[in-house]
PDB file of C-alpha atoms and ligand atoms in Angstrom:
ATOM      1  CA  MET G  20      23.440  29.619  15.665  1.00 80.00           C
ATOM      2  CA  ARG G  21      21.846  30.448  19.011  1.00 82.00           C
ATOM      3  CA  GLU G  22      22.216  28.136  22.334  1.00 86.00           C
ATOM      4  CA  TYR G  23      19.826  27.251  24.849  1.00 89.00           C
ATOM      5  CA  LYS G  24      20.048  26.008  27.998  1.00 90.00           C
ATOM      6  CA  VAL G  25      17.611  23.998  29.460  1.00 92.00           C
ATOM      7  CA  VAL G  26      17.417  22.114  32.315  1.00 92.00           C
ATOM      8  CA  VAL G  27      15.144  18.905  32.477  1.00 93.00           C
ATOM      9  CA  LEU G  28      13.998  17.848  36.507  1.00 92.00           C
ATOM     10  CA  GLY G  29      12.021  15.223  37.976  1.00 93.00           C
ATOM     11  CA  SER G  30      12.769  12.490  40.473  1.00 91.00           C
ATOM     12  CA  GLY G  31      14.380   8.883  38.781  1.00 88.00           C
ATOM     13  CA  GLY G  32      12.910   6.796  36.234  1.00 91.00           C
ATOM     14  CA  VAL G  33      10.718   9.543  34.873  1.00 95.00           C
ATOM     15  CA  GLY G  34      12.259   9.303  31.651  1.00 94.00           C
ATOM     16  CA  LYS G  35      14.118  12.727  31.653  1.00 92.00           C
ATOM     17  CA  SER G  36      17.090  10.848  29.485  1.00 89.00           C
ATOM     18  CA  ALA G  37      14.645   8.970  27.692  1.00 92.00           C
ATOM     19  CA  LEU G  38      12.769  12.381  26.506  1.00 94.00           C
ATOM     20  CA  THR G  39      16.001  13.727  25.737  1.00 90.00           C
ATOM     21  CA  VAL G  40      17.666  11.004  24.120  1.00 88.00           C
ATOM     22  CA  GLN G  41      14.156  10.523  21.843  1.00 90.00           C
ATOM     23  CA  PHE G  42      14.334  14.780  21.342  1.00 91.00           C
ATOM     24  CA  VAL G  43      18.047  14.719  20.032  1.00 86.00           C
ATOM     25  CA  THR G  44      18.455  11.094  18.460  1.00 86.00           C
ATOM     26  CA  GLY G  45      14.998  10.143  17.163  1.00 89.00           C
ATOM     27  CA  SER G  46      15.523   6.640  19.363  1.00 86.00           C
ATOM     28  CA  PHE G  47      13.912   5.017  22.818  1.00 88.00           C
ATOM     29  CA  ILE G  48      16.306   3.651  25.492  1.00 76.00           C
ATOM     30  CA  GLU G  49      14.625   1.005  26.839  1.00 77.00           C
ATOM     31  CA  LYS G  50      17.247   0.138  29.464  1.00 68.00           C
ATOM     32  CA  TYR G  51      16.965   1.163  32.532  1.00 60.00           C
ATOM     33  CA  ASP G  52      19.298   0.041  36.073  1.00 60.00           C
ATOM     34  CA  PRO G  53      17.632   1.295  38.488  1.00 59.00           C
ATOM     35  CA  THR G  54      20.907   0.728  40.446  1.00 56.00           C
ATOM     36  CA  ILE G  55      22.825   2.569  39.069  1.00 55.00           C
ATOM     37  CA  GLU G  56      20.569   5.618  39.011  1.00 55.00           C
ATOM     38  CA  ASP G  57      20.491   4.771  43.026  1.00 56.00           C
ATOM     39  CA  PHE G  58      23.653   4.914  43.140  1.00 55.00           C
ATOM     40  CA  TYR G  59      23.946   8.157  40.757  1.00 55.00           C
ATOM     41  CA  ARG G  60      21.657  10.335  43.339  1.00 56.00           C
ATOM     42  CA  LYS G  61      23.644   9.258  46.322  1.00 55.00           C
ATOM     43  CA  GLU G  62      26.634  10.468  44.353  1.00 57.00           C
ATOM     44  CA  ILE G  63      24.775  13.779  43.679  1.00 54.00           C
ATOM     45  CA  GLU G  64      23.323  14.338  47.207  1.00 55.00           C
ATOM     46  CA  GLN G  65      27.320  14.282  48.314  1.00 50.00           C
ATOM     47  CA  PHE G  66      26.719  18.056  46.606  1.00 54.00           C
ATOM     48  CA  ALA G  67      23.983  19.323  48.268  1.00 50.00           C
ATOM     49  CA  SER G  68      23.672  22.669  46.159  1.00 67.00           C
ATOM     50  CA  MET G  69      24.429  20.588  42.741  1.00 76.00           C
ATOM     51  CA  ARG G  70      20.734  21.681  41.141  1.00 81.00           C
ATOM     52  CA  ASP G  71      20.835  25.014  42.618  1.00 86.00           C
ATOM     53  CA  LEU G  72      23.623  25.081  39.855  1.00 85.00           C
ATOM     54  CA  TYR G  73      21.974  23.915  37.131  1.00 86.00           C
ATOM     55  CA  ILE G  74      18.538  26.071  38.154  1.00 91.00           C
ATOM     56  CA  LYS G  75      21.727  28.850  38.475  1.00 90.00           C
ATOM     57  CA  ASN G  76      22.713  28.133  34.506  1.00 89.00           C
ATOM     58  CA  GLY G  77      19.551  26.989  33.151  1.00 92.00           C
ATOM     59  CA  GLN G  78      17.506  29.278  30.742  1.00 93.00           C
ATOM     60  CA  GLY G  79      14.304  27.078  30.461  1.00 95.00           C
ATOM     61  CA  PHE G  80      12.797  24.335  32.413  1.00 96.00           C
ATOM     62  CA  ILE G  81      11.238  21.080  32.293  1.00 96.00           C
ATOM     63  CA  LEU G  82       9.389  19.255  35.004  1.00 97.00           C
ATOM     64  CA  VAL G  83       8.443  15.943  34.052  1.00 97.00           C
ATOM     65  CA  TYR G  84       6.369  13.319  36.111  1.00 98.00           C
ATOM     66  CA  SER G  85       5.544   9.995  35.352  1.00 98.00           C
ATOM     67  CA  LEU G  86       2.012   9.724  35.148  1.00 98.00           C
ATOM     68  CA  VAL G  87       2.114   6.102  36.068  1.00 98.00           C
ATOM     69  CA  ASN G  88       3.447   6.961  39.145  1.00 97.00           C
ATOM     70  CA  GLN G  89       1.645   9.899  41.610  1.00 98.00           C
ATOM     71  CA  GLN G  90       4.680   9.737  43.900  1.00 96.00           C
ATOM     72  CA  SER G  91       6.761  11.637  40.915  1.00 97.00           C
ATOM     73  CA  PHE G  92       3.599  14.214  40.528  1.00 98.00           C
ATOM     74  CA  GLN G  93       4.219  15.275  44.435  1.00 97.00           C
ATOM     75  CA  ASP G  94       7.850  15.114  43.733  1.00 95.00           C
ATOM     76  CA  ILE G  95       7.951  18.019  41.201  1.00 96.00           C
ATOM     77  CA  LYS G  96       6.284  20.298  43.431  1.00 96.00           C
ATOM     78  CA  PRO G  97       8.915  21.027  45.602  1.00 94.00           C
ATOM     79  CA  MET G  98      11.594  21.713  42.257  1.00 93.00           C
ATOM     80  CA  ARG G  99       9.440  24.253  40.935  1.00 95.00           C
ATOM     81  CA  ASP G 100       9.913  26.080  44.679  1.00 94.00           C
ATOM     82  CA  GLN G 101      13.442  25.697  44.729  1.00 93.00           C
ATOM     83  CA  ILE G 102      13.442  27.145  40.748  1.00 95.00           C
ATOM     84  CA  ILE G 103      11.800  30.337  41.741  1.00 94.00           C
ATOM     85  CA  ARG G 104      13.582  30.611  44.954  1.00 93.00           C
ATOM     86  CA  VAL G 105      16.777  30.193  42.810  1.00 93.00           C
ATOM     87  CA  LYS G 106      15.794  32.807  40.370  1.00 92.00           C
ATOM     88  CA  ARG G 107      14.168  34.716  42.441  1.00 89.00           C
ATOM     89  CA  TYR G 108      11.668  34.861  39.540  1.00 83.00           C
ATOM     90  CA  GLU G 109       8.223  33.983  39.092  1.00 78.00           C
ATOM     91  CA  LYS G 110       7.821  33.793  34.976  1.00 87.00           C
ATOM     92  CA  VAL G 111      10.731  31.846  34.632  1.00 94.00           C
ATOM     93  CA  PRO G 112      10.155  29.525  31.121  1.00 96.00           C
ATOM     94  CA  MET G 113       8.959  26.353  32.652  1.00 97.00           C
ATOM     95  CA  ILE G 114       6.822  23.322  31.011  1.00 98.00           C
ATOM     96  CA  LEU G 115       5.315  20.875  33.118  1.00 98.00           C
ATOM     97  CA  VAL G 116       4.895  17.677  31.319  1.00 98.00           C
ATOM     98  CA  GLY G 117       3.357  13.950  32.535  1.00 98.00           C
ATOM     99  CA  ASN G 118       5.525  11.541  30.187  1.00 98.00           C
ATOM    100  CA  LYS G 119       4.968   7.991  29.840  1.00 98.00           C
ATOM    101  CA  VAL G 120       1.117   8.690  28.262  1.00 98.00           C
ATOM    102  CA  ASP G 121       1.434   5.334  26.250  1.00 97.00           C
ATOM    103  CA  LEU G 122       1.162   3.425  29.184  1.00 98.00           C
ATOM    104  CA  GLU G 123      -2.593   4.554  29.810  1.00 96.00           C
ATOM    105  CA  GLY G 124      -3.487   1.207  31.375  1.00 96.00           C
ATOM    106  CA  GLU G 125      -1.735   1.756  34.685  1.00 98.00           C
ATOM    107  CA  ARG G 126      -2.272   5.428  35.129  1.00 98.00           C
ATOM    108  CA  GLU G 127      -1.857   7.031  38.244  1.00 98.00           C
ATOM    109  CA  VAL G 128      -2.530  10.576  37.798  1.00 98.00           C
ATOM    110  CA  SER G 129      -5.188  11.943  35.840  1.00 98.00           C
ATOM    111  CA  CYS G 130      -4.772  14.241  32.537  1.00 98.00           C
ATOM    112  CA  GLY G 131      -6.965  17.094  34.770  1.00 98.00           C
ATOM    113  CA  GLU G 132      -4.556  17.088  38.047  1.00 98.00           C
ATOM    114  CA  GLY G 133      -1.521  17.822  35.826  1.00 98.00           C
ATOM    115  CA  LYS G 134      -3.715  20.336  33.454  1.00 98.00           C
ATOM    116  CA  ALA G 135      -4.608  22.021  37.034  1.00 98.00           C
ATOM    117  CA  LEU G 136      -1.240  22.024  38.715  1.00 98.00           C
ATOM    118  CA  ALA G 137       0.004  24.044  35.110  1.00 98.00           C
ATOM    119  CA  ASP G 138      -2.786  26.299  36.005  1.00 97.00           C
ATOM    120  CA  ASP G 139      -1.831  26.741  39.222  1.00 97.00           C
ATOM    121  CA  TRP G 140       1.915  27.601  37.990  1.00 96.00           C
ATOM    122  CA  ASN G 141       0.689  29.243  34.980  1.00 95.00           C
ATOM    123  CA  CYS G 142       2.799  27.194  32.641  1.00 96.00           C
ATOM    124  CA  PRO G 143       2.327  24.771  29.624  1.00 97.00           C
ATOM    125  CA  PHE G 144       1.042  21.591  30.372  1.00 98.00           C
ATOM    126  CA  LEU G 145       1.677  18.075  27.465  1.00 98.00           C
ATOM    127  CA  GLU G 146       1.568  14.502  27.542  1.00 98.00           C
ATOM    128  CA  THR G 147       4.233  12.993  26.273  1.00 98.00           C
ATOM    129  CA  SER G 148       5.255   9.542  25.546  1.00 98.00           C
ATOM    130  CA  ALA G 149       9.437   9.123  25.093  1.00 96.00           C
ATOM    131  CA  LYS G 150       8.501   5.924  24.145  1.00 96.00           C
ATOM    132  CA  ASN G 151       6.598   6.679  20.395  1.00 95.00           C
ATOM    133  CA  LYS G 152       7.750  10.079  20.445  1.00 91.00           C
ATOM    134  CA  GLY G 153       4.404  11.159  21.600  1.00 92.00           C
ATOM    135  CA  SER G 154       4.709  15.260  21.776  1.00 96.00           C
ATOM    136  CA  VAL G 155       8.131  15.280  22.029  1.00 96.00           C
ATOM    137  CA  ASP G 156       9.218  17.513  19.476  1.00 95.00           C
ATOM    138  CA  GLU G 157       6.080  19.664  20.551  1.00 96.00           C
ATOM    139  CA  LEU G 158       7.508  19.866  23.954  1.00 96.00           C
ATOM    140  CA  PHE G 159      10.998  21.155  22.859  1.00 95.00           C
ATOM    141  CA  ALA G 160       9.528  23.481  20.525  1.00 96.00           C
ATOM    142  CA  GLU G 161       7.313  25.083  23.498  1.00 96.00           C
ATOM    143  CA  ILE G 162      10.244  25.692  26.028  1.00 95.00           C
ATOM    144  CA  VAL G 163      12.062  27.505  23.061  1.00 95.00           C
ATOM    145  CA  ARG G 164       9.303  29.485  22.171  1.00 95.00           C
ATOM    146  CA  GLN G 165       8.877  30.156  26.077  1.00 94.00           C
ATOM    147  CA  MET G 166      12.811  31.624  26.227  1.00 93.00           C
ATOM    148  CA  ASN G 167      12.786  33.079  22.821  1.00 92.00           C
ATOM    149  CA  TYR G 168       9.636  35.445  24.259  1.00 89.00           C
ATOM    150  CA  ALA G 169      11.505  35.566  27.330  1.00 86.00           C
ATOM    151  CA  SER G 170      14.497  37.023  25.825  1.00 75.00           C
ATOM    152  CA  GLN G 171      12.615  39.650  24.078  1.00 66.00           C
ATOM    153  CA  PRO G 172      14.473  43.158  24.788  1.00 59.00           C
ATOM    154  CA  ASN G 173      10.523  44.775  25.560  1.00 52.00           C
ATOM    155  CA  GLY G 174       9.396  41.528  27.073  1.00 47.00           C
ATOM    156  CA  ASP G 175       8.337  41.717  31.009  1.00 48.00           C
ATOM    157  CA  ASP G 176      11.039  39.522  32.265  1.00 46.00           C
ATOM    158  CA  GLN G 177      14.100  42.009  32.465  1.00 44.00           C
ATOM    159  CA  CYS G 178      14.353  40.612  36.197  1.00 45.00           C
ATOM    160  CA  CYS G 179      14.763  37.140  34.590  1.00 43.00           C
ATOM    161  CA  SER G 180      17.491  38.313  32.169  1.00 42.00           C
ATOM    162  CA  SER G 181      19.463  39.457  35.066  1.00 40.00           C
ATOM    163  CA  CYS G 182      18.962  36.362  37.455  1.00 39.00           C
ATOM    164  CA  VAL G 183      19.984  33.975  34.518  1.00 40.00           C
ATOM    165  CA  ILE G 184      23.877  35.873  34.592  1.00 37.00           C
ATOM    166  CA  LEU G 185      24.220  35.189  38.701  1.00 33.00           C
TER     167      LEU G 185
HETATM  168  P1  GDP E  19      15.263   9.260  34.274  1.00 96.60           P
HETATM  169  O1  GDP E  19      15.665   8.487  35.422  1.00 96.60           O
HETATM  170  O2  GDP E  19      14.045  10.397  33.917  1.00 96.60           O
HETATM  171  O3  GDP E  19      16.331   9.990  33.095  1.00 96.60           O
HETATM  172  O4  GDP E  19      14.398   8.322  33.554  1.00 96.60           O
HETATM  173  P2  GDP E  19      14.854   7.648  32.046  1.00 96.60           P
HETATM  174  O5  GDP E  19      15.004   7.944  30.966  1.00 96.60           O
HETATM  175  O6  GDP E  19      16.027   6.305  31.903  1.00 96.60           O
HETATM  176  O7  GDP E  19      13.579   6.159  31.964  1.00 96.60           O
HETATM  177  C1  GDP E  19      13.410   5.427  33.001  1.00 96.60           C
HETATM  178  C2  GDP E  19      13.098   4.125  32.679  1.00 96.60           C
HETATM  179  O8  GDP E  19      11.593   4.510  31.650  1.00 96.60           O
HETATM  180  C3  GDP E  19      13.493   3.212  31.695  1.00 96.60           C
HETATM  181  O9  GDP E  19      13.394   2.567  31.532  1.00 96.60           O
HETATM  182  C4  GDP E  19      12.802   4.401  29.779  1.00 96.60           C
HETATM  183  O10 GDP E  19      12.238   3.311  28.851  1.00 96.60           O
HETATM  184  C5  GDP E  19      11.499   4.106  30.396  1.00 96.60           C
HETATM  185  N1  GDP E  19      10.280   5.168  30.022  1.00 96.60           N
HETATM  186  C6  GDP E  19      10.724   6.666  29.929  1.00 96.60           C
HETATM  187  N2  GDP E  19      10.439   7.087  28.868  1.00 96.60           N
HETATM  188  C7  GDP E  19       9.059   6.348  29.039  1.00 96.60           C
HETATM  189  C8  GDP E  19       8.185   6.238  28.113  1.00 96.60           C
HETATM  190  O11 GDP E  19       7.395   7.644  27.532  1.00 96.60           O
HETATM  191  N3  GDP E  19       6.991   4.958  27.938  1.00 96.60           N
HETATM  192  C9  GDP E  19       7.441   4.166  28.363  1.00 96.60           C
HETATM  193  N4  GDP E  19       6.592   2.860  28.286  1.00 96.60           N
HETATM  194  N5  GDP E  19       8.415   3.918  29.166  1.00 96.60           N
HETATM  195  C10 GDP E  19       9.084   4.869  29.202  1.00 96.60           C
END
């Protein structure tokens, strides 16, 4: 069986764990303790290059923001820059995700804004809900599809495969 290394990036509370757990176990985690998240983040910051390491080892990237939080949409942009910088390659398998689409009434980021950013990055875009499983399977299917494409021997990604091995 082939193993796919997918890295899920995004600021705290956007639903990275919830999306992953929903995909893997089919259930939704309701509980959230921002104190723990904050503590965890501080711990991580001790290792300045921790995210660089994840990125080096990752083959596909899911960049998540919460569509009820404009700040999380702003936060995602430098993360994509970091991926490109670490991989030293523009065509890294990647997908942009606006999560929490079930909270339509509280939306702060329009679907058009998400789509425009994805067009700019030349990558697919999806709005998901880890809560009601909306587009979660499609999200993981799409990132796997991109990774399969990128690893084809005749694909135009020769540089990418060597960067992954770094
Ligand atoms: P992470 O810090 O990015 O891993 O975020 P979590 O997965 O811990 O989710 C943060 C909070 O948002 C939790 O309370 C989740 O239950 C909630 N959450 C995550 N995804 C969704 C979603 O799609 N819809 C709603 N309504 N809440 C969500």
